[in-house]
Coordinates of C-alpha atoms and ligand atoms in Angstrom, one line a residue:
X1 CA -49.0 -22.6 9.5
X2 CA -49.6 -22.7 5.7
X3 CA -51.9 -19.4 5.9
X4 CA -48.4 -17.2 7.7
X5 CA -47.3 -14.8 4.8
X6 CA -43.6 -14.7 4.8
X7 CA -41.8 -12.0 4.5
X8 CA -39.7 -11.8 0.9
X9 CA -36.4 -9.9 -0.1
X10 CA -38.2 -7.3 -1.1
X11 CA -39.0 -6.7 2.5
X12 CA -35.4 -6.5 3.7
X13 CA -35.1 -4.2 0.7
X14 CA -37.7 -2.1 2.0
X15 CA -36.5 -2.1 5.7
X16 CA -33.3 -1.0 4.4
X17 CA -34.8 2.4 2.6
X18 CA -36.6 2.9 6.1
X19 CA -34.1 2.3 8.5
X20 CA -30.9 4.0 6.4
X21 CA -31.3 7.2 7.4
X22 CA -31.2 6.4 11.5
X23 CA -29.2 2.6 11.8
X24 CA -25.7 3.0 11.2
X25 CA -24.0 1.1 7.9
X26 CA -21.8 -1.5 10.2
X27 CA -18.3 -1.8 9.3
X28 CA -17.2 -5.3 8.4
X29 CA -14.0 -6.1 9.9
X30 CA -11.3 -8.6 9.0
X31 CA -8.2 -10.0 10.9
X32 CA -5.2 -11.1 8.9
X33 CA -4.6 -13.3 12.0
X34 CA -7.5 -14.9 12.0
X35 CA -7.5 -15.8 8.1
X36 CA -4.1 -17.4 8.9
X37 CA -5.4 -19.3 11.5
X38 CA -8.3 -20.6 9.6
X39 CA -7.0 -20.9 6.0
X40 CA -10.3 -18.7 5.2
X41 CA -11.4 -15.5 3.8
X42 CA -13.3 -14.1 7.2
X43 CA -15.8 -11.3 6.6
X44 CA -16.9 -10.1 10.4
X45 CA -20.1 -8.2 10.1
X46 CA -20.0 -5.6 13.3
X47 CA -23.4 -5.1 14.5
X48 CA -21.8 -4.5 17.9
X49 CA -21.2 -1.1 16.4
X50 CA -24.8 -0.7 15.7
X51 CA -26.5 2.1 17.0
X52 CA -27.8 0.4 20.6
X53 CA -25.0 -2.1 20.3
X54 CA -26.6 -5.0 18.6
X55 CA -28.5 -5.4 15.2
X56 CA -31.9 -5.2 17.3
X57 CA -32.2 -1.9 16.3
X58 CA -32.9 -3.1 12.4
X59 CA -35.8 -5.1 12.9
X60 CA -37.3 -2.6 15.7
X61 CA -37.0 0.3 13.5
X62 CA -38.4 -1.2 10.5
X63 CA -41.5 -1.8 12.5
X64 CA -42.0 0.8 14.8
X65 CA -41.5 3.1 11.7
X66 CA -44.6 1.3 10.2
X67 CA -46.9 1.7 12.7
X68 CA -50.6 3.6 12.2
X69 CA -50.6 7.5 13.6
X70 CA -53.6 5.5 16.5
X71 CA -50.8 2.9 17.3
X72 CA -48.2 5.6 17.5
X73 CA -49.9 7.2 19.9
X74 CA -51.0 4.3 22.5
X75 CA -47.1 3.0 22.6
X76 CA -45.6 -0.4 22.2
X77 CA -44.7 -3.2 24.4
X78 CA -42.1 -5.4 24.1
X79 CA -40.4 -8.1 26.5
X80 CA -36.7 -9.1 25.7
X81 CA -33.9 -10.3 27.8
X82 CA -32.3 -7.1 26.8
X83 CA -31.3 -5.7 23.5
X84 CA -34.5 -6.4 21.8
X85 CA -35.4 -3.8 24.9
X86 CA -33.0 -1.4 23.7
X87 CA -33.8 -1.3 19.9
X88 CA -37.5 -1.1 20.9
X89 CA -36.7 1.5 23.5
X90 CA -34.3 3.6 21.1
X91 CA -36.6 3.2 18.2
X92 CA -39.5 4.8 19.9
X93 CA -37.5 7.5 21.2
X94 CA -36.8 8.7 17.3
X95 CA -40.5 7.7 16.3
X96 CA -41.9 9.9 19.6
X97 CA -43.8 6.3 20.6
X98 CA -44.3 5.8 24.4
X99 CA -42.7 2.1 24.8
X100 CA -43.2 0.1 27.8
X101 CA -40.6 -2.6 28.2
X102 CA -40.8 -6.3 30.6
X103 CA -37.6 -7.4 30.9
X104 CA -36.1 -10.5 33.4
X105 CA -34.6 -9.6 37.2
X106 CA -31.6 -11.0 36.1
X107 CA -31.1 -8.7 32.8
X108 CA -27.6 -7.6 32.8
X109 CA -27.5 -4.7 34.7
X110 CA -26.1 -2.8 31.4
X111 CA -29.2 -3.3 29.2
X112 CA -31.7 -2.5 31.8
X113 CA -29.8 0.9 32.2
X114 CA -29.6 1.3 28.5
X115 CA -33.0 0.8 28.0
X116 CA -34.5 3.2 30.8
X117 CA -31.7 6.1 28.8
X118 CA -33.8 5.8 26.0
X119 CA -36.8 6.9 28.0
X120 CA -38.7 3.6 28.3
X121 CA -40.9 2.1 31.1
X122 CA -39.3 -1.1 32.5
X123 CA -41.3 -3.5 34.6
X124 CA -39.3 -6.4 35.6
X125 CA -40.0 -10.3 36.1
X126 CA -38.9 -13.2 37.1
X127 CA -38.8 -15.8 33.7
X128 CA -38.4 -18.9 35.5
X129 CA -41.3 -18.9 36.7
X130 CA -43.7 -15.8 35.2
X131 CA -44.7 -16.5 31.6
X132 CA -43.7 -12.8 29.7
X133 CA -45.8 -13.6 26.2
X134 CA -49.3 -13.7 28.7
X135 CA -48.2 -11.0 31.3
X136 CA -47.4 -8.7 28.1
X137 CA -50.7 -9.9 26.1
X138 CA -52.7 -8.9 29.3
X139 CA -50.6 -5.5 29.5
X140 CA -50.9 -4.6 25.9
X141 CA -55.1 -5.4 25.9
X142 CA -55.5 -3.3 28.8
X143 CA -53.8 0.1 27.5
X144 CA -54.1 -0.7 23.2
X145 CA -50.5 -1.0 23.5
X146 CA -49.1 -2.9 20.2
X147 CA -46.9 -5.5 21.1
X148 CA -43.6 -6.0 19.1
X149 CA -42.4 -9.5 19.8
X150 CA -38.2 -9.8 19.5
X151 CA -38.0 -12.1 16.6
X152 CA -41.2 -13.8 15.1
X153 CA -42.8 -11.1 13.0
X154 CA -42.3 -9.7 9.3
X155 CA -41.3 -6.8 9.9
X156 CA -38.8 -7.3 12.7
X157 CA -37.3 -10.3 10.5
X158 CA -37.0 -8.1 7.4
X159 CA -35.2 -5.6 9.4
X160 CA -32.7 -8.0 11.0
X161 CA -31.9 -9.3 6.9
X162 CA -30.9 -5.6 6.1
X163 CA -27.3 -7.0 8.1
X164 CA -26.5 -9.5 6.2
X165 CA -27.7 -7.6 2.7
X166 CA -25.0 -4.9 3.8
X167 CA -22.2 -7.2 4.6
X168 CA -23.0 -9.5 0.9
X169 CA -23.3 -5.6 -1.0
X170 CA -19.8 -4.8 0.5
X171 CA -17.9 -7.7 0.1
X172 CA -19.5 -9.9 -2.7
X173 CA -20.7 -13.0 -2.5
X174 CA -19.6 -15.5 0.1
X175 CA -19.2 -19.2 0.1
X176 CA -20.8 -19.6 3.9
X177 CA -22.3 -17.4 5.8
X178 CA -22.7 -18.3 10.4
X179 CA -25.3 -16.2 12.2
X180 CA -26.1 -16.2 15.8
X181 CA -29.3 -17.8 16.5
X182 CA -31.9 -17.0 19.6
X183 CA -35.8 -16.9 18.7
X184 CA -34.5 -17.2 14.5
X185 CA -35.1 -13.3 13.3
X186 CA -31.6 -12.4 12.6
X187 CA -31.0 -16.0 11.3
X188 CA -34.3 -15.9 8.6
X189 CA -33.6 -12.6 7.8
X190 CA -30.3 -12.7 6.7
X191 CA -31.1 -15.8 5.0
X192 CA -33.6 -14.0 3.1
X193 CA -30.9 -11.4 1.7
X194 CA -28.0 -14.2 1.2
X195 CA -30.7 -16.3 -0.8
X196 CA -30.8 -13.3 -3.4
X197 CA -27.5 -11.7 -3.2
X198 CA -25.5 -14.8 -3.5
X199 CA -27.1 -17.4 -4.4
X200 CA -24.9 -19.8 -3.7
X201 CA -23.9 -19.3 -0.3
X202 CA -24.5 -21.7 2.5
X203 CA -26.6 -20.3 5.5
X204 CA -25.9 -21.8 8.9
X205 CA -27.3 -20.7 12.6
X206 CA -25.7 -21.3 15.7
X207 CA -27.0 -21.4 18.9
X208 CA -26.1 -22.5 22.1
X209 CA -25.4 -26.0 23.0
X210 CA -27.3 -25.3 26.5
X211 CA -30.4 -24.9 24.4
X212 CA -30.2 -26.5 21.0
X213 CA -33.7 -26.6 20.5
X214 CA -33.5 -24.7 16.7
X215 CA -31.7 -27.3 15.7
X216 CA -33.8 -29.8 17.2
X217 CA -36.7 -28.1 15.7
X218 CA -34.8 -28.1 12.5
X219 CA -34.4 -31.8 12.3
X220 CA -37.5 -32.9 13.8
X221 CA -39.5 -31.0 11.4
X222 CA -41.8 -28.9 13.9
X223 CA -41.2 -26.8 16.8
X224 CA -39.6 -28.0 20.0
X225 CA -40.3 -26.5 23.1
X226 CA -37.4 -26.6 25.7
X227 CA -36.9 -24.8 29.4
X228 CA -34.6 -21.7 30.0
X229 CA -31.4 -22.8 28.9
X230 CA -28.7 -22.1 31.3
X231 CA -25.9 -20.4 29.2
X232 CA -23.5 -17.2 29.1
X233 CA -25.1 -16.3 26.0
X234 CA -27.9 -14.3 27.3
X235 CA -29.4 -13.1 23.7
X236 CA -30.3 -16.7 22.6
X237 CA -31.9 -18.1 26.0
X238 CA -34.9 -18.6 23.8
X239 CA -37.4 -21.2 24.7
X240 CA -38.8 -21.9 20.9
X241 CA -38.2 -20.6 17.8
X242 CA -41.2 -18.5 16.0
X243 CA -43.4 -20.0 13.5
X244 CA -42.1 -17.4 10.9
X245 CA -38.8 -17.8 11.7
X246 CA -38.9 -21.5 11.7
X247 CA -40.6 -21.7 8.2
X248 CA -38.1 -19.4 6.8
X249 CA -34.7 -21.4 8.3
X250 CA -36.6 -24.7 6.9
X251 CA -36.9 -23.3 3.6
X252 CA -33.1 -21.3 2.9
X253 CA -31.1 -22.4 6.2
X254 CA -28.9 -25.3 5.6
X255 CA -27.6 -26.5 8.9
X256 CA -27.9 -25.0 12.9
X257 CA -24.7 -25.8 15.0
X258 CA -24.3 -25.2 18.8
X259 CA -21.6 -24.0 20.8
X260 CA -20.7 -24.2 24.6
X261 CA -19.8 -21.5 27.2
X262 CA -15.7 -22.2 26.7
X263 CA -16.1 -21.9 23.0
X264 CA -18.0 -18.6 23.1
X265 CA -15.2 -17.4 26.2
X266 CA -12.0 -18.4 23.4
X267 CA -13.9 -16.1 20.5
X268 CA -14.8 -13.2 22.8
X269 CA -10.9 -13.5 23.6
X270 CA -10.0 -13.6 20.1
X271 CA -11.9 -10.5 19.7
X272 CA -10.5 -8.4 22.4
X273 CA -6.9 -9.6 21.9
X274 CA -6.7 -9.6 18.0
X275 CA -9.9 -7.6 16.6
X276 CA -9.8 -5.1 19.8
X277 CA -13.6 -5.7 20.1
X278 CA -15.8 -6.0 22.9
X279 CA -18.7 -8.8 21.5
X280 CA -21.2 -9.7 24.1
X281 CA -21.8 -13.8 25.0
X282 CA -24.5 -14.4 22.1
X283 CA -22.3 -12.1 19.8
X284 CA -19.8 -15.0 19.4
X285 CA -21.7 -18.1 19.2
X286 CA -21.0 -17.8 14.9
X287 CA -17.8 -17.1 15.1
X288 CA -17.5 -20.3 17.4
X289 CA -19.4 -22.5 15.2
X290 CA -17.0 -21.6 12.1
X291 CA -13.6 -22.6 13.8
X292 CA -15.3 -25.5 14.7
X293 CA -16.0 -26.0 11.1
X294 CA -12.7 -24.7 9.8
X295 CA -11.9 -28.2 7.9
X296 CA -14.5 -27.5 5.5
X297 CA -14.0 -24.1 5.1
X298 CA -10.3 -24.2 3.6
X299 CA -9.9 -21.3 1.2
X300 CA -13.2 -20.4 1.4
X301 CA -15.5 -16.7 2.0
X302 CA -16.9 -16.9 5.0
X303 CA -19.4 -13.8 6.2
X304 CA -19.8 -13.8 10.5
X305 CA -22.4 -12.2 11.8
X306 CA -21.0 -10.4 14.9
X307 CA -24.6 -9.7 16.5
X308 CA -23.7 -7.4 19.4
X309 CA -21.5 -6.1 21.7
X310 CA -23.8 -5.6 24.9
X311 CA -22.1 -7.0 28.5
X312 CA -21.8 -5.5 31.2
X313 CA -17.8 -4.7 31.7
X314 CA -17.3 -6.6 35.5
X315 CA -18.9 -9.7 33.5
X316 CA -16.7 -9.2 30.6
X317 CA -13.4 -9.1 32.5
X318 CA -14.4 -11.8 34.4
X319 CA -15.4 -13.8 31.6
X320 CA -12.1 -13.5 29.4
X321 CA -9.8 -14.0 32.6
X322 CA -11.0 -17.4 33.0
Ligands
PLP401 C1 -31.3 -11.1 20.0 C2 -29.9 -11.5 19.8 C3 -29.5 -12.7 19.1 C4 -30.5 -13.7 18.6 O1 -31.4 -13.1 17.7 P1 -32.7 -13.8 17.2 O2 -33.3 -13.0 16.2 O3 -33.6 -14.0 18.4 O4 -32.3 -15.2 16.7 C5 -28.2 -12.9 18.9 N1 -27.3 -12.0 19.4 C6 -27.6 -10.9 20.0 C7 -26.5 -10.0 20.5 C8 -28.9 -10.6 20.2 O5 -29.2 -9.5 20.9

């Protein structure tokens, strides 16, 4: 693990220059409401109005756009429980890259759709039982595909900081900052821009308490392994972090909370009712995290990182009726 080079702030400055001209500058959203509420200053950062509906597109971008003129040509290959699928998908549709695509039987519906729009070749499997890195490994040897994992590489972390450098360029510097946490990429990205932009600023990840095994990892000191966490938040059903990602969070991340199913149901409630914003499952696990931390967060800034608004509408509706 000492020989992985580590992506830097200039590489989320770099992603940025590549990815400006095609990912869409996020608004960043704030609810006098919910500032009441809390007795905080609440920056939400809306990557569910990213092009694809989540912030995938960043890091997928940022390295499809790198890729030699031979692997351009062969295609990529990607797995993803969904909207690493998309930004893959999308971002080889604006590169003219042929992307194949594995993605779970029990995908949402939505996302499978999504990703077959943008002109990708899905093949579907079952994850409870089929292992996705191998079956893609054999898939990518056997046509020279290059295979862009969802969160534990460089350039796929750099891209995913380019969020959170927008949202700390926009609004200053923040006191706290809560990101949603699957595999780590958005998580050690973002820390990577709040590190430089303000200094300060404390950097937590949340995941969900179904599969808390960041912040195992995170206290242990080493990579915990866990099954298929069984949770509503889709996006973070991760297994294990990434060897990247879990160097970077031990060196700028300062804490990983959890949050359950009825947690994440309140915020995507909040956001409908008060903010008028569909966010997907995973989208709200930050949000979550900082109410539960409101106490300590009294007349502080506080930056959200809303990470996507991707759910299918039946599960939505059913979801905030509960
Ligand atoms: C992928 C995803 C996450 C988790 O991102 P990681 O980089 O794997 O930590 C969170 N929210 C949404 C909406 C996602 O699509």
């Amino acid at each position: 693990m000492t020989d992985l080079i580590l992506p830097t702030y200039q590489d989320v400055e770099a992603a940025a220059q590549r990815i400006k001209p095609y990912a869409t500058k996020t608004p960043v959203m704030t609810s006098r409401t919910a500032n009441q509420q809390f007795g905080a200053e609440l920056f939400f950062k809306c990557e569910n109005f990213q092009r694809m509906g989540a912030f995938k597109f960043r890091g997928a971008f940022n390295a499809l756009s790198q890729f030699t003129p031979e692997q351009k040509k062969a295609g990529v290959i990607a797995f993803s429980s969904g909207n690493h699928a998309q930004g893959v998908a999308l971002a080889a549709q604006l590169l003219n890259i042929p992307a194949t695509i594995l993605m779970p039987i029990d995908a949402p519906d939505v996302k499978v759709a999504a990703t077959e729009g943008y002109g990708a070749t899905v093949i579907r499997f079952d994850r409870y039982t089929e292992d996705r890195e191998q079956l893609c490994q054999t898939l990518a040897k056997k046509h020279g595909y290059t295979l862009i994992p969802p969160f534990d590489h460089p350039h796929i972390i750099a891209g995913q900081g380019t969020a959170a450098k927008e949202l700390i360029e926009e609004v200053g510097e923040l006191d706290a900052l809560f990101v949603c946490l699957g595999g780590g990429g958005l998580l050690s990205g973002c820390a990577l821009a709040a590190k430089k932009l303000s200094p300060n600023c404390k950097i937590y990840g949340v995941e969900p308490e179904a599969g808390n095994d960041a912040q195992q990892s995170f206290r242990a000191g080493k990579i915990i392994h866990i099954n298929t966490p069984n949770t509503i938040a889709d996006g973070a059903q991760t297994q294990h972090i990434g060897q990247y990602t879990f160097a970077l969070i031990q060196k700028n991340v300062d804490d990983i909370f959890t949050a359950t199913d009825e947690q994440l149901i309140e915020c995507m409630k909040f956001y409908a009712e008060r903010m008028k914003m569909v966010v997907e499952p995973t989208g709200c696990l930050s949000f979550a995290a900082a109410i539960a931390q409101k106490e300590q967060l009294q007349g502080k800034r506080v930056g959200i990182i809303v990470s996507g608004g991707n759910v299918d509408i039946k599960h939505f509706a059913q979801l905030i009726s509960q």
